[in-house]
Short mmCIF file of C-alpha atoms and ligand atoms in Angstrom, two decimals:
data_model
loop_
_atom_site.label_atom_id
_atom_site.label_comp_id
_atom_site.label_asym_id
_atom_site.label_seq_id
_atom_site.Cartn_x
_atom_site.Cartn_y
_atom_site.Cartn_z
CA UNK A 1 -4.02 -83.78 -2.32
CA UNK A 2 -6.07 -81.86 -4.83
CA UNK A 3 -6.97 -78.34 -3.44
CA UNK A 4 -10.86 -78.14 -3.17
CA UNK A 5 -12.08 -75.81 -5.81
CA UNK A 6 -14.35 -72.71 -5.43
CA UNK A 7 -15.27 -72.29 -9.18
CA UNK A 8 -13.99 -71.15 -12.38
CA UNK A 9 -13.86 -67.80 -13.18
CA UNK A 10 -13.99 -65.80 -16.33
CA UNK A 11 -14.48 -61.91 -17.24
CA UNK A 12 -16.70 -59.66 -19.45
CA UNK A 13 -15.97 -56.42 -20.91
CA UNK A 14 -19.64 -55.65 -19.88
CA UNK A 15 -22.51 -55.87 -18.24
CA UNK A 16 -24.35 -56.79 -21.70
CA UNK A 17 -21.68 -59.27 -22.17
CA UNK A 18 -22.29 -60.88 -18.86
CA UNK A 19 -26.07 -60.54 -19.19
CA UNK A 20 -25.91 -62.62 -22.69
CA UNK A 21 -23.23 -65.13 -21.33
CA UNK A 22 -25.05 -66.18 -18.68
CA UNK A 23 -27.88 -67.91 -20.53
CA UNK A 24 -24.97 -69.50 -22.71
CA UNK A 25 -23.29 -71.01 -19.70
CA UNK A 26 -26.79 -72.30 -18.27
CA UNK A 27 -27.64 -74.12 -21.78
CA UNK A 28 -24.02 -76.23 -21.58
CA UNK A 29 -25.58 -77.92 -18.18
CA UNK A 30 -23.70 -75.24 -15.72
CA UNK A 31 -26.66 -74.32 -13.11
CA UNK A 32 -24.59 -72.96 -10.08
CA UNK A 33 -23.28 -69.62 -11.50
CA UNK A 34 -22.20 -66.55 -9.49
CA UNK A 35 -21.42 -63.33 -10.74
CA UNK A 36 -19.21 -60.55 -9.43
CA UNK A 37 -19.65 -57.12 -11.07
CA UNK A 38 -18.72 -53.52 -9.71
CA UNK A 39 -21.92 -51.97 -9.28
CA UNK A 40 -25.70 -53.62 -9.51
CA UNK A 41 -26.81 -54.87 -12.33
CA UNK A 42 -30.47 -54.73 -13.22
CA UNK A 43 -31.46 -57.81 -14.33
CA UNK A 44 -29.11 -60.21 -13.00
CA UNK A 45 -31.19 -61.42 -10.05
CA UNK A 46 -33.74 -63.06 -12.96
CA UNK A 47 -30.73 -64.17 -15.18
CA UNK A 48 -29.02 -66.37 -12.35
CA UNK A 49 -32.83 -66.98 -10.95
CA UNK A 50 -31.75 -66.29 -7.66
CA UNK A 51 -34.96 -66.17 -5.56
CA UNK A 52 -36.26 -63.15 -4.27
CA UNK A 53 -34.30 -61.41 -1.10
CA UNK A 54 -36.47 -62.26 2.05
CA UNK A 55 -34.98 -58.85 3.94
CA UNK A 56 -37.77 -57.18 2.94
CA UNK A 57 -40.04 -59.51 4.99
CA UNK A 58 -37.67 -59.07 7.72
CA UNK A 59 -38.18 -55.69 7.60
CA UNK A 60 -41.78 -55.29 7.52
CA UNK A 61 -42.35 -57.40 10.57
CA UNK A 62 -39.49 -55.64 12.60
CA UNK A 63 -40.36 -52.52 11.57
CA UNK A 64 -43.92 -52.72 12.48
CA UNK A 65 -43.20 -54.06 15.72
CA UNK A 66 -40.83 -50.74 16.11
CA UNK A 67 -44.47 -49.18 14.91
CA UNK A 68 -46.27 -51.42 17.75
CA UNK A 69 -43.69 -50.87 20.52
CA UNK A 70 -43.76 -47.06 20.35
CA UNK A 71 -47.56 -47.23 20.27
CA UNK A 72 -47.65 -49.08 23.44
CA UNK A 73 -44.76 -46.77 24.83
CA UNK A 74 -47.00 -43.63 23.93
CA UNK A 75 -49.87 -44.86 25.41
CA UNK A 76 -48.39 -46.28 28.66
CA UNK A 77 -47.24 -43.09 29.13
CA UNK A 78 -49.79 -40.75 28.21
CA UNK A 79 -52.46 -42.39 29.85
CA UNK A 80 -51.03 -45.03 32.45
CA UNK A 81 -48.36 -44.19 33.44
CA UNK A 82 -48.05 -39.99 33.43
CA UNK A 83 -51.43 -38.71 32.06
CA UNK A 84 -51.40 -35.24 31.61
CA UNK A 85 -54.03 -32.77 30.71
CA UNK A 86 -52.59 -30.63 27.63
CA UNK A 87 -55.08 -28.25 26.46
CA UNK A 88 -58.26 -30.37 27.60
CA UNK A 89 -57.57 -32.75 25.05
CA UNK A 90 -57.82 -36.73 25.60
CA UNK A 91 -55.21 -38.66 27.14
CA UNK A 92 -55.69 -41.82 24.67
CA UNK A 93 -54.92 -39.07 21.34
CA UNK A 94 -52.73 -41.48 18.93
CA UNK A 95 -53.15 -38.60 16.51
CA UNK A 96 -50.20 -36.90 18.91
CA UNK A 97 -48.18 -40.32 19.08
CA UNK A 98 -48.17 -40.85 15.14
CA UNK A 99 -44.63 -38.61 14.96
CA UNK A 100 -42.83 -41.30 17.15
CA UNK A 101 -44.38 -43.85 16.02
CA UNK A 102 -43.05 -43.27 12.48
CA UNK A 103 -39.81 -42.91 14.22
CA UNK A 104 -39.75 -46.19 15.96
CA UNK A 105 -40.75 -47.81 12.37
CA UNK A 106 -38.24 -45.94 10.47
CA UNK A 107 -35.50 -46.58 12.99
CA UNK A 108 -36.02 -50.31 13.06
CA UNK A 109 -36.54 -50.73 9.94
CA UNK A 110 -33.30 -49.32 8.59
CA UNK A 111 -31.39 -51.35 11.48
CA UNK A 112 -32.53 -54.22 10.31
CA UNK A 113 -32.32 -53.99 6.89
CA UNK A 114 -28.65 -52.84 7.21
CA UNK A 115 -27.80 -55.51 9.79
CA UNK A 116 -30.06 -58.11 8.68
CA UNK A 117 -28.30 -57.62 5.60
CA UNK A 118 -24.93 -58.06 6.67
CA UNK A 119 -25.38 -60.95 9.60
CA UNK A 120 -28.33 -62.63 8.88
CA UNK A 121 -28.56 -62.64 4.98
CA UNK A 122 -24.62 -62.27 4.29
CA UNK A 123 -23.71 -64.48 7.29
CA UNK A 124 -21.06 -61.89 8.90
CA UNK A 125 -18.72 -62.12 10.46
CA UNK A 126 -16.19 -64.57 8.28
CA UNK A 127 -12.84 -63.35 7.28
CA UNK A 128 -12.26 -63.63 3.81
CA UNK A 129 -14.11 -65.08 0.58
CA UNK A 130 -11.86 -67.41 -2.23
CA UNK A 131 -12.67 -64.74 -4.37
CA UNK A 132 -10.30 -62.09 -2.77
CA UNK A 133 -7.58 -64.36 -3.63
CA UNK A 134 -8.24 -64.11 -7.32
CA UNK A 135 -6.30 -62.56 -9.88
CA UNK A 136 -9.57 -60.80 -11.34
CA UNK A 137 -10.33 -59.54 -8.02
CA UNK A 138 -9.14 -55.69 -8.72
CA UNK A 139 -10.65 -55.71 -12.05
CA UNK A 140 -13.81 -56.92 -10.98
CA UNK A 141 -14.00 -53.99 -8.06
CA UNK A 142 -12.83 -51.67 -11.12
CA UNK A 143 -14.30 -52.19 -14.16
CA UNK A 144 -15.01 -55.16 -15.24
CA UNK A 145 -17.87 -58.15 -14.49
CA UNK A 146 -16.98 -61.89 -13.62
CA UNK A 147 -18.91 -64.74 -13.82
CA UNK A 148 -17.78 -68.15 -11.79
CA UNK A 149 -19.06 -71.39 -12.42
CA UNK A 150 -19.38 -73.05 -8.82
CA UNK A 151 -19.02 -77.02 -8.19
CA UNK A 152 -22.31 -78.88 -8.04
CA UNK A 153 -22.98 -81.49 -6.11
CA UNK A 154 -20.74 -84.21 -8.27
CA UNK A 155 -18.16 -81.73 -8.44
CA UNK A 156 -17.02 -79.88 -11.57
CA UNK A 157 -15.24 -80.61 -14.70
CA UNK A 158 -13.01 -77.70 -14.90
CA UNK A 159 -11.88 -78.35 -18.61
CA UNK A 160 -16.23 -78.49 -19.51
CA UNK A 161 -16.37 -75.22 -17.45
CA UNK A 162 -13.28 -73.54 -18.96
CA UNK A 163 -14.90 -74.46 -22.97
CA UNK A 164 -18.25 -72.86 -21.97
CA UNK A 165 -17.10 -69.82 -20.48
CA UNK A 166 -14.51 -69.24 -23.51
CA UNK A 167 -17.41 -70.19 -25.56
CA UNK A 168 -19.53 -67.46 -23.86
CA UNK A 169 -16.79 -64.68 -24.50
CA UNK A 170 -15.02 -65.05 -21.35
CA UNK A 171 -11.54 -63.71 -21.42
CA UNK A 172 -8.94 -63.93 -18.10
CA UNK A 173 -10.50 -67.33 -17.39
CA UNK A 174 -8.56 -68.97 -14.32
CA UNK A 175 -9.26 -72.01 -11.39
CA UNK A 176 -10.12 -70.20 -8.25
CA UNK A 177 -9.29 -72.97 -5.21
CA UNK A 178 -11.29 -72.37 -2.45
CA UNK A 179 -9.29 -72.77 0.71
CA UNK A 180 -10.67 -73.32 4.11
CA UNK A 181 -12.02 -70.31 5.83
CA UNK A 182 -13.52 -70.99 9.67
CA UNK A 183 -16.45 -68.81 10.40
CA UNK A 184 -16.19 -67.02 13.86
CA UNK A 185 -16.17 -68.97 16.83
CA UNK A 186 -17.34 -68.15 20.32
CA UNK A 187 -13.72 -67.01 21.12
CA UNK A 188 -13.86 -64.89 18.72
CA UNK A 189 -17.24 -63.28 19.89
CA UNK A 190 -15.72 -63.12 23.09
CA UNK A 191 -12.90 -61.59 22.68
CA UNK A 192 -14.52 -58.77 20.14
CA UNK A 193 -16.96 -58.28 22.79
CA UNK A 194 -14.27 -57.81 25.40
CA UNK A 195 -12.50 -55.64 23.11
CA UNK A 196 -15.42 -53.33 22.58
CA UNK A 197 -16.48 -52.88 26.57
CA UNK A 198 -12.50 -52.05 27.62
CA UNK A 199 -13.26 -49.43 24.45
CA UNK A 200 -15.99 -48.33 26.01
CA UNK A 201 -15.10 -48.51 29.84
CA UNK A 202 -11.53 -46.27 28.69
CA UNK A 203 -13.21 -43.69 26.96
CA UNK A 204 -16.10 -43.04 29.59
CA UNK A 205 -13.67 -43.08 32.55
CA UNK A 206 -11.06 -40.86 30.46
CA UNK A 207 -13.73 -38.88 29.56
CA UNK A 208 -15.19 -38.51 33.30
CA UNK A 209 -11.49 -37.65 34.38
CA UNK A 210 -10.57 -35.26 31.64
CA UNK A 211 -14.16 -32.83 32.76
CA UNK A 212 -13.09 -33.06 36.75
CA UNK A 213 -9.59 -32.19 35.86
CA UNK A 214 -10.14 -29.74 33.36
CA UNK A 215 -13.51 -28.39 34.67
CA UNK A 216 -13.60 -25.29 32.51
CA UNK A 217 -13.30 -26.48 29.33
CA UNK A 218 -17.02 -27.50 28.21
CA UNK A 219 -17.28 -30.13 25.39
CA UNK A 220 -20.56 -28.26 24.30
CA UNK A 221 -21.14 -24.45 25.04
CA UNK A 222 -23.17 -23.26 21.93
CA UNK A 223 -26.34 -23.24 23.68
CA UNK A 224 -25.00 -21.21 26.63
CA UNK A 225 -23.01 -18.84 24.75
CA UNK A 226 -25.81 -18.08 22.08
CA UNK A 227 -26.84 -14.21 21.22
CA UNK A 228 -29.81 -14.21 23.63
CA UNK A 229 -32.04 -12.06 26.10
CA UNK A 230 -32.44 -13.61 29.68
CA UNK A 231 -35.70 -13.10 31.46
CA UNK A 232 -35.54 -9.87 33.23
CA UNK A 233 -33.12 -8.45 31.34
CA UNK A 234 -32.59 -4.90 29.76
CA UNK A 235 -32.84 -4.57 26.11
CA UNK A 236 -32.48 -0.80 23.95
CA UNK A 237 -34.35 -2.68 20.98
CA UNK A 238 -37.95 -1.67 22.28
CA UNK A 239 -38.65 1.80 23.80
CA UNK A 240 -39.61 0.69 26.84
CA UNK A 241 -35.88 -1.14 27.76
CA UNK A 242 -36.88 -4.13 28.59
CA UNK A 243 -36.29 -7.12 26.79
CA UNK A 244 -39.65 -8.90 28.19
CA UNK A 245 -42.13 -7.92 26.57
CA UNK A 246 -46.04 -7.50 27.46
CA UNK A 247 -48.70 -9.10 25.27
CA UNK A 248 -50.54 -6.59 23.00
CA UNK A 249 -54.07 -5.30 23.95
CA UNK A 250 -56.52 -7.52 24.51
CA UNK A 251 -54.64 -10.72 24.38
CA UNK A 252 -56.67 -13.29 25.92
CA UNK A 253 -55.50 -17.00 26.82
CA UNK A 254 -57.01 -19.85 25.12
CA UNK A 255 -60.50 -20.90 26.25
CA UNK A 256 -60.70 -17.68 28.56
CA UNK A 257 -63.73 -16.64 29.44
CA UNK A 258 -63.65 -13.12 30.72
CA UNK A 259 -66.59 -11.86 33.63
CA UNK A 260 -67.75 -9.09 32.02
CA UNK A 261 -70.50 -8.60 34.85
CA UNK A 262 -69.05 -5.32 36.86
CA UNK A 263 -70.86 -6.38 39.98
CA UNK A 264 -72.24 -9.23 41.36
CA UNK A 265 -75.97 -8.76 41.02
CA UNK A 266 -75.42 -8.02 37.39
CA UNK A 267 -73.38 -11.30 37.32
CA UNK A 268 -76.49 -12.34 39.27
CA UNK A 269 -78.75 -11.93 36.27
CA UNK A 270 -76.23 -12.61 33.52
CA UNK A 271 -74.09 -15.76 34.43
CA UNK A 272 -75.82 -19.29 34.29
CA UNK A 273 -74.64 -22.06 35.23
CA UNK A 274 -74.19 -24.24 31.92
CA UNK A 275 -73.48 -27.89 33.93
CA UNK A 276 -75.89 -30.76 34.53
CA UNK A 277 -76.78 -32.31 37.41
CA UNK A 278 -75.14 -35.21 38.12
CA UNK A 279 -73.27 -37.40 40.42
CA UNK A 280 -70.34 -36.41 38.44
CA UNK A 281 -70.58 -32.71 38.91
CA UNK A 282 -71.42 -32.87 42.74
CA UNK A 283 -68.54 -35.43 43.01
CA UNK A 284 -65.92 -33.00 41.61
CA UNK A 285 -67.60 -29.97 43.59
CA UNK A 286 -67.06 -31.59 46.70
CA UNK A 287 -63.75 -32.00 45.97
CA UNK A 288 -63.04 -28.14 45.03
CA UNK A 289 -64.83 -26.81 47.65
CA UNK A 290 -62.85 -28.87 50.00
CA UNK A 291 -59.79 -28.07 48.41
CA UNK A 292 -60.58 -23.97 47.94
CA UNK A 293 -63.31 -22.79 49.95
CA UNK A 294 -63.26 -24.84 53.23
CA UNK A 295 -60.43 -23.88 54.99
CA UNK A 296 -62.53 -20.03 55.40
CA UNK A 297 -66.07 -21.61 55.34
CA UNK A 298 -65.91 -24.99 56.56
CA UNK A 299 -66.62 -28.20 55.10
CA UNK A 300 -70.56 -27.38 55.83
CA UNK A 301 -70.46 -23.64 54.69
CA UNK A 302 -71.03 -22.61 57.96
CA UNK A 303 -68.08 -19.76 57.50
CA UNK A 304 -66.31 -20.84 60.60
CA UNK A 305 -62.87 -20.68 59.67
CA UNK A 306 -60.02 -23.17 60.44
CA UNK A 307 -58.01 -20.94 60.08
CA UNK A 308 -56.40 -19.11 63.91
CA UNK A 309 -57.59 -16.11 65.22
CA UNK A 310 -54.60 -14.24 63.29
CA UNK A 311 -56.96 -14.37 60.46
CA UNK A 312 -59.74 -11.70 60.99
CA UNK A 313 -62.10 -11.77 58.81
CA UNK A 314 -64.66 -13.18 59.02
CA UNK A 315 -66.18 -15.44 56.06
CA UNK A 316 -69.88 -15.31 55.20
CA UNK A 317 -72.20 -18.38 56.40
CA UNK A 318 -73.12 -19.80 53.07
CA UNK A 319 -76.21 -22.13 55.17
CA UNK A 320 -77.71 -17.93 55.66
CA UNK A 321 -80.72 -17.35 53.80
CA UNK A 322 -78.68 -14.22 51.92
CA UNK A 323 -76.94 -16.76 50.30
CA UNK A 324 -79.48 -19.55 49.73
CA UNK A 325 -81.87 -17.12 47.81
CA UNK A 326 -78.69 -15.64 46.10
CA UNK A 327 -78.97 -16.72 42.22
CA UNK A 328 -75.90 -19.44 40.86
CA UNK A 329 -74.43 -16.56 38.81
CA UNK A 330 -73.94 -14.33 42.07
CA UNK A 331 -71.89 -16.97 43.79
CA UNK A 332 -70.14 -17.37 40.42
CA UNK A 333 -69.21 -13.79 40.06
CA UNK A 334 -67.98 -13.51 44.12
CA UNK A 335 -65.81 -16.55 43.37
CA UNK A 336 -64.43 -15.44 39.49
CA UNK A 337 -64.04 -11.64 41.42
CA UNK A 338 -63.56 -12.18 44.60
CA UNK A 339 -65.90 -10.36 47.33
CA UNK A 340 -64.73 -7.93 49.98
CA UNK A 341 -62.11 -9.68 51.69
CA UNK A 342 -62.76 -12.73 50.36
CA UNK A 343 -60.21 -12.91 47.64
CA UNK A 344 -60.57 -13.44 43.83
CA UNK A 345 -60.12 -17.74 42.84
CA UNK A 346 -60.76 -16.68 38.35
CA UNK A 347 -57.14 -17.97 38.41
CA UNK A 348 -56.91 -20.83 40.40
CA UNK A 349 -60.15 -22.85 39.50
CA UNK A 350 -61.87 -23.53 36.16
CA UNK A 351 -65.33 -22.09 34.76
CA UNK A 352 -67.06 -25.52 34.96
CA UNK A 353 -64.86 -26.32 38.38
CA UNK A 354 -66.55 -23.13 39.80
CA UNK A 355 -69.64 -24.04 38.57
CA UNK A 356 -69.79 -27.50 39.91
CA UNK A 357 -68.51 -26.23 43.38
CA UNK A 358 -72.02 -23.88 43.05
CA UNK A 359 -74.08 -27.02 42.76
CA UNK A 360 -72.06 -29.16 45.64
CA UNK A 361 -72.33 -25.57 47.75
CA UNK A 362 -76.49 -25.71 46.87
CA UNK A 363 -76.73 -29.58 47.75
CA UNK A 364 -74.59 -28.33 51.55
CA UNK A 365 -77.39 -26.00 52.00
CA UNK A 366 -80.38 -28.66 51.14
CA UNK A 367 -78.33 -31.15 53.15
CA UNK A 368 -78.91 -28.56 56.65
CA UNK A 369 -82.72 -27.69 55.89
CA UNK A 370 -83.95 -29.92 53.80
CA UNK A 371 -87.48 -29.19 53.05
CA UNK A 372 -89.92 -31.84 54.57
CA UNK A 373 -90.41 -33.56 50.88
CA UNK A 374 -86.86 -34.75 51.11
CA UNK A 375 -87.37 -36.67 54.03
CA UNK A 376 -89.72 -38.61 52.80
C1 HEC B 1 -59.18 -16.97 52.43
C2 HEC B 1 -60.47 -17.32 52.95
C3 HEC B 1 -61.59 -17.59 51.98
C4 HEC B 1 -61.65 -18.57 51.04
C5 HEC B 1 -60.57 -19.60 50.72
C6 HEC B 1 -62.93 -18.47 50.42
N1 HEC B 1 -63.64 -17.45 50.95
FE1 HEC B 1 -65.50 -16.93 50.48
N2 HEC B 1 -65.44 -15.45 51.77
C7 HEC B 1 -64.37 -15.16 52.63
C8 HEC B 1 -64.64 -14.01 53.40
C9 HEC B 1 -63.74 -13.39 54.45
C10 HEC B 1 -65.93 -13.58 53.01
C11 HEC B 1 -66.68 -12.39 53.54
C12 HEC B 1 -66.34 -11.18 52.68
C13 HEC B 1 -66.92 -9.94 53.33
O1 HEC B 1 -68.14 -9.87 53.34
O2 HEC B 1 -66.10 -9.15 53.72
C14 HEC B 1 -66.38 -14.50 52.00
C15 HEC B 1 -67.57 -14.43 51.34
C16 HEC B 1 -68.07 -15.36 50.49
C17 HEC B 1 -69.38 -15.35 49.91
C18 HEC B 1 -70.46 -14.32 50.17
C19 HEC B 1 -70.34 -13.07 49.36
C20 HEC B 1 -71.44 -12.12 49.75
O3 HEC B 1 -72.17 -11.70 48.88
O4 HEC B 1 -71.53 -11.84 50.94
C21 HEC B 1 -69.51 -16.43 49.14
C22 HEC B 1 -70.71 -16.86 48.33
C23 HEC B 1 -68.27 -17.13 49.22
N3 HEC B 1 -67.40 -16.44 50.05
C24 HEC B 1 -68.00 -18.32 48.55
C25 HEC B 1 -66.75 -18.91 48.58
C26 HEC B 1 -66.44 -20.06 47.79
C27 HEC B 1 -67.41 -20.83 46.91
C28 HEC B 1 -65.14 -20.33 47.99
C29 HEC B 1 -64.32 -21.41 47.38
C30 HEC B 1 -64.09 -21.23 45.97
C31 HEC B 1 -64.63 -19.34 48.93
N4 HEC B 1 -65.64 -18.50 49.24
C32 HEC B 1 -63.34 -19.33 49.39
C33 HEC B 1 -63.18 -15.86 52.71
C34 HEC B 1 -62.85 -16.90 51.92
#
């Protein structure tokens, strides 16, 4: 029996010489031409009209869903998920989420194109091509370019095939049979796959055993070892010896706004309260003042501690008329400085918190003598 034939192949000098053959070829009848050169040719995608690669379509829509998925991811996260205040600025940012989500595209998008590209497009994994059993093979990996004139559907007449390629300018011409390659099977897959989790099951255990049996050999000890100063530690760099440093002068933190007021009647007459009234603003008063001020004044204000009778002082009533015809920017100065023994909250609560827990303390006080048009 006649071996079935993969094509007939014949060599150029060139990649001119293959460009100008080709045409040549196609005008003798020959439509199903392949050509084999060591490095791309421009050009040659028109002159065998192969149509256009669809990987790049491929591409686009996996990489945008790579764009899509980390977009979700970001904002699950941020705002779902984990939100978390940074710097008073809004959960939903995407402006923050752009960096990863170039990542995701870029990441997907060059997987696919490289694996597209070899399993979808190039049909991976079969083991061997006809081609590899050539004679021309080594040339044609070297230095020279090969075009083969495939069977068509009624077969091919070699003898036609061999006339138009010498015609053309091929030289080396020869019959390449085509014998029969299997593509992968599902025994294949499986045993690859089996292959690569023993792989992978050996060289985690052996890995996990080498580390308990050799504990002090670290795989990775740059960062540890690294010219550094630890917190706390002595330095001879600066005068001072110490390798912390303080922050110069009049370093303030971001968004701080100092009480310049010296005492509170001052603040009395200076500070005002910059919030509106609203449901909003009473809500989240209530809230601090039960967090930070009740356990010494008591959910009403009424400064009976809950605290046992190890604690000795004794908090102000904040229902006493002292503090009721007190101005908003004395109560914020006693709270941002603290008052007597009552002790200093600037660093625990927010401007605008300690404002809104002025309003919620005004609305306790209205809510124990309300005046008689309240009533109503
Ligand atoms: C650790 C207990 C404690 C906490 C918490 C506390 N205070 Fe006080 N507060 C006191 C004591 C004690 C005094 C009385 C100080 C004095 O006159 O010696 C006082 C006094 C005051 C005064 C009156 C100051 C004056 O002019 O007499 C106001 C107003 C006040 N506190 C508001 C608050 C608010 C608002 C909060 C919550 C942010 C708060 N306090 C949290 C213990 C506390």
């Amino acid at each position: 029996m006649l071996e079935p034939l993969f094509g007939v192949l014949a060599l150029f000098p060139s990649a001119d010489a293959l460009l100008k053959a080709i045409p040549q070829v196609k005008e003798r009848g020959f439509t199903r031409l392949e050509a084999y050169t060591p490095y791309p040719v421009h050009g040659i995608d028109e002159a065998l009209d192969l149509p256009k690669s669809k990987l790049g379509i491929l591409v686009f829509i996996l990489a945008s869903l790579g764009a899509i998925c980390a977009f979700l991811f970001e904002w699950w996260t941020s705002t779902v998920s984990y939100p978390l205040l940074t710097a008073g600025k809004a959960y939903n940012g995407w402006q923050a989420w752009v960096p990863v989500m170039l990542e995701g595209t870029i990441l997907v998008g060059t997987f696919t194109a490289a694996l597209g590209m070899l399993f979808v497009f190039n049909r991976l994994p079969f083991f061997g091509n006809p081609m590899l059993r050539s004679k021309a093979v080594d040339e044609i990996t070297r230095d020279k370019f090969a075009l083969v004139i495939r069977p068509g559907d009624g077969g091919l007449d070699t003898s036609a095939a061999i006339a138009a390629l010498r015609a053309a300018g091929g030289q080396a011409i020869e019959v390449v049979p085509a014998p029969h390659y299997r593509r992968a099977g599902l025994a294949w897959w499986a045993k690859v796959t089996a292959g690569i989790g023993a792989a992978c099951l050996v060289a985690g255990y052996g890995t996990a055993w080498a580390i308990r049996t050799f504990p002090t050999t670290k795989p990775m000890v740059e960062m540890e070892n690294q010219p550094r100063l630890d917190a706390q530690a002595p330095d001879t760099f600066f005068a001072s010896g110490r390798g912390m440093q303080l922050p110069p002068v009049g370093t303030v933190p971001r968004a701080f706004m100092p009480v310049l007021a010296t005492n509170p009647d001052q603040g009395g007459k200076a500070l005002v309260d910059p919030l509106p009234v609203t449901a909003r603003v009473l809500e989240r008063g209530r809230q601090q003042f039960d967090i930070h001020c009740a356990v010494c004044h008591d959910k009403l204000g009424t400064g009976k501690p809950w605290l046992d009778s190890t604690y000795e002082a004794q908090p102000t009533d904040l229902q006493s008329s002292t503090i009721r015809d007190a101005s908003d920017g004395y109560l914020y100065w006693v709270i941002s400085k603290g008052f007597a023994s009552m002790p200093a909250y600037a660093a625990d609560i927010s401007p605008n918190d300690r404002w809104a827990i002025i309003r919620y303390v005004r609305a306790l006080e209205r809510s124990q003598d309300a005046p008689a048009r309240d009533v109503k």
